[in-house]
Every structure is written in structure tokens, then in C-alpha cells.
Amino acid sequence: MNLNTIIPKGLRSFYLNELNLYRSSMQSGNLSKAWHHLERSHILGQSYPFEHTYTHWLMLKFGFRQRNVKEVLGQVIRLLVGGWKSFIDHVPLGNTGGSDIPPLKKMELPEDIADILSTYRKN
């Protein structure tokens, strides 16, 4: 069993880039694009407790901004369990993290993210 604590440096730069794209999309008012980048940051960071939890925190805040009760409740649940599942590397790879997707559903990776993860994740 892998114990994940720190995201690899190279992977972290891709994760942070998605967060920057999320923030700039939010500032420009493009909410669908902002959410898209949050989902991508979730996929990239879901195997690492801090990054996984932080992305769910941002998703929770996004849900509050949209007054989306389903999203808010879904993110509260994910915040309670996501971090420890990351620590033991028991996450459904490719899951985008929103409440519209079952928390344990494995999903197909976008091609560019699959390439990134194959380079930086330890398996």
C-alpha cells in the first residue's frame, strides 16, 4: 500500500496551474470554465491529502457561491473522508470530485492528464 503525503514537485506545478486557471476564470465570470479547472485540479491532486482536501474546499466554496445545496452537501461529505483516502492512495482515479459524480466512481482520464500522471505518479 502506498502512503501519500507530498505531491511530486512536477505534478504540483500542473495542479497549481489548474488552480490558477480556476481563479482567472472566476475573476472573468466564466463559471463553467472555472468548474472545469477545479475538476482537473481534483484529478491531478486526488492522491495527495492536502491537494485533494483543498480542491474539495474550493468546490464547497463554489457551491455556496452558486447557492447549490446539492453541491455543498456533497462537498461536506467529501471533505470528511477524501483526505484520509488520499493518504492511503485509495481514490477512484479520474473522478472529477463534484457531487454529480458518485465519490467512488473511477472515470476515464483526459488524455493530457493521463500523460502527466504516468510521468509523475508513483505506482
CSV table of C-alpha atoms in Angstrom, one decimal:
chain,number,residue,atom,x,y,z
A,1,MET,CA,0.0,0.0,0.0
A,2,ASN,CA,1.3,3.4,-0.9
A,3,LEU,CA,1.2,6.2,1.7
A,4,ASN,CA,0.9,9.5,0.0
A,5,THR,CA,1.9,12.7,1.9
A,6,ILE,CA,3.6,15.1,-0.5
A,7,ILE,CA,2.7,15.6,-4.2
A,8,PRO,CA,5.7,15.3,-6.5
A,9,LYS,CA,7.1,18.6,-7.5
A,10,GLY,CA,6.5,18.3,-11.2
A,11,LEU,CA,2.9,17.2,-10.6
A,12,ARG,CA,2.4,20.0,-8.2
A,13,SER,CA,3.1,22.6,-10.9
A,14,PHE,CA,0.3,21.1,-13.1
A,15,TYR,CA,-2.0,21.1,-10.1
A,16,LEU,CA,-1.2,24.7,-9.3
A,17,ASN,CA,-1.7,25.7,-12.9
A,18,GLU,CA,-5.2,24.3,-12.9
A,19,LEU,CA,-5.9,26.3,-9.7
A,20,ASN,CA,-4.6,29.5,-11.3
A,21,LEU,CA,-6.8,28.9,-14.4
A,22,TYR,CA,-9.8,28.3,-12.0
A,23,ARG,CA,-9.1,31.6,-10.3
A,24,SER,CA,-8.7,33.6,-13.5
A,25,SER,CA,-11.9,32.0,-14.9
A,26,MET,CA,-13.8,33.0,-11.7
A,27,GLN,CA,-12.5,36.6,-11.9
A,28,SER,CA,-13.7,36.8,-15.5
A,29,GLY,CA,-17.1,35.4,-14.6
A,30,ASN,CA,-16.7,32.2,-16.6
A,31,LEU,CA,-18.2,29.8,-14.1
A,32,SER,CA,-18.3,26.7,-16.3
A,33,LYS,CA,-14.7,27.1,-17.2
A,34,ALA,CA,-13.8,27.7,-13.6
A,35,TRP,CA,-15.6,24.5,-12.5
A,36,HIS,CA,-13.8,22.6,-15.4
A,37,HIS,CA,-10.4,23.6,-13.9
A,38,LEU,CA,-11.5,22.7,-10.4
A,39,GLU,CA,-12.4,19.2,-11.7
A,40,ARG,CA,-9.0,18.9,-13.4
A,41,SER,CA,-7.2,20.0,-10.2
A,42,HIS,CA,-9.2,17.3,-8.4
A,43,ILE,CA,-8.0,14.6,-10.8
A,44,LEU,CA,-4.4,15.8,-10.5
A,45,GLY,CA,-4.4,16.2,-6.7
A,46,GLN,CA,-6.7,13.5,-5.5
A,47,SER,CA,-4.0,11.1,-4.5
A,48,TYR,CA,-2.4,13.6,-2.1
A,49,PRO,CA,-4.3,14.6,1.1
A,50,PHE,CA,-3.6,18.4,1.2
A,51,GLU,CA,-4.3,19.0,-2.5
A,52,HIS,CA,-7.3,16.7,-2.5
A,53,THR,CA,-8.8,18.4,0.5
A,54,TYR,CA,-8.0,21.9,-0.7
A,55,THR,CA,-9.8,21.2,-4.1
A,56,HIS,CA,-12.9,20.0,-2.3
A,57,TRP,CA,-12.7,23.1,-0.1
A,58,LEU,CA,-12.8,25.2,-3.2
A,59,MET,CA,-15.6,23.1,-4.6
A,60,LEU,CA,-17.5,23.7,-1.4
A,61,LYS,CA,-17.0,27.5,-1.7
A,62,PHE,CA,-18.1,27.3,-5.4
A,63,GLY,CA,-21.2,25.5,-4.3
A,64,PHE,CA,-22.0,28.2,-1.8
A,65,ARG,CA,-21.4,31.0,-4.4
A,66,GLN,CA,-23.9,29.2,-6.7
A,67,ARG,CA,-26.4,28.5,-3.9
A,68,ASN,CA,-26.2,24.9,-4.9
A,69,VAL,CA,-27.4,22.9,-1.9
A,70,LYS,CA,-26.6,19.5,-3.5
A,71,GLU,CA,-23.0,20.6,-4.2
A,72,VAL,CA,-22.5,22.0,-0.8
A,73,LEU,CA,-23.7,18.8,0.9
A,74,GLY,CA,-21.8,16.6,-1.4
A,75,GLN,CA,-18.6,18.6,-0.7
A,76,VAL,CA,-19.0,18.4,3.0
A,77,ILE,CA,-19.1,14.6,2.8
A,78,ARG,CA,-16.1,14.6,0.6
A,79,LEU,CA,-14.2,16.9,2.9
A,80,LEU,CA,-14.8,14.5,5.7
A,81,VAL,CA,-13.4,11.4,4.0
A,82,GLY,CA,-11.4,12.4,1.0
A,83,GLY,CA,-8.1,13.3,2.7
A,84,TRP,CA,-7.6,10.0,4.5
A,85,LYS,CA,-8.5,8.1,1.4
A,86,SER,CA,-5.7,10.1,-0.4
A,87,PHE,CA,-3.2,9.3,2.3
A,88,ILE,CA,-3.6,5.5,1.7
A,89,ASP,CA,-3.9,6.1,-2.1
A,90,HIS,CA,-7.4,4.6,-2.3
A,91,VAL,CA,-9.0,7.0,-4.6
A,92,PRO,CA,-11.0,6.4,-7.8
A,93,LEU,CA,-8.6,7.7,-10.4
A,94,GLY,CA,-10.2,10.1,-12.9
A,95,ASN,CA,-13.1,11.1,-10.6
A,96,THR,CA,-13.8,14.8,-11.1
A,97,GLY,CA,-14.9,15.3,-7.5
A,98,GLY,CA,-18.3,17.1,-8.0
A,99,SER,CA,-21.4,16.0,-6.2
A,100,ASP,CA,-22.9,15.0,-9.5
A,101,ILE,CA,-20.5,12.1,-9.7
A,102,PRO,CA,-20.5,9.2,-7.1
A,103,PRO,CA,-17.5,9.6,-4.8
A,104,LEU,CA,-16.1,6.1,-5.6
A,105,LYS,CA,-16.6,6.1,-9.3
A,106,LYS,CA,-13.5,5.6,-11.4
A,107,MET,CA,-13.6,7.7,-14.6
A,108,GLU,CA,-11.6,7.8,-17.8
A,109,LEU,CA,-8.7,10.3,-17.6
A,110,PRO,CA,-8.4,13.1,-20.1
A,111,GLU,CA,-5.5,12.2,-22.4
A,112,ASP,CA,-3.3,15.1,-21.2
A,113,ILE,CA,-3.8,14.3,-17.6
A,114,ALA,CA,-3.2,10.6,-18.2
A,115,ASP,CA,0.2,11.6,-19.7
A,116,ILE,CA,1.0,13.8,-16.7
A,117,LEU,CA,0.1,11.2,-14.1
A,118,SER,CA,2.0,8.5,-15.9
A,119,THR,CA,5.1,10.7,-15.7
A,120,TYR,CA,4.8,11.9,-12.1
A,121,ARG,CA,2.7,9.4,-10.1
A,122,LYS,CA,4.5,6.5,-8.3
A,123,ASN,CA,2.8,3.2,-8.9
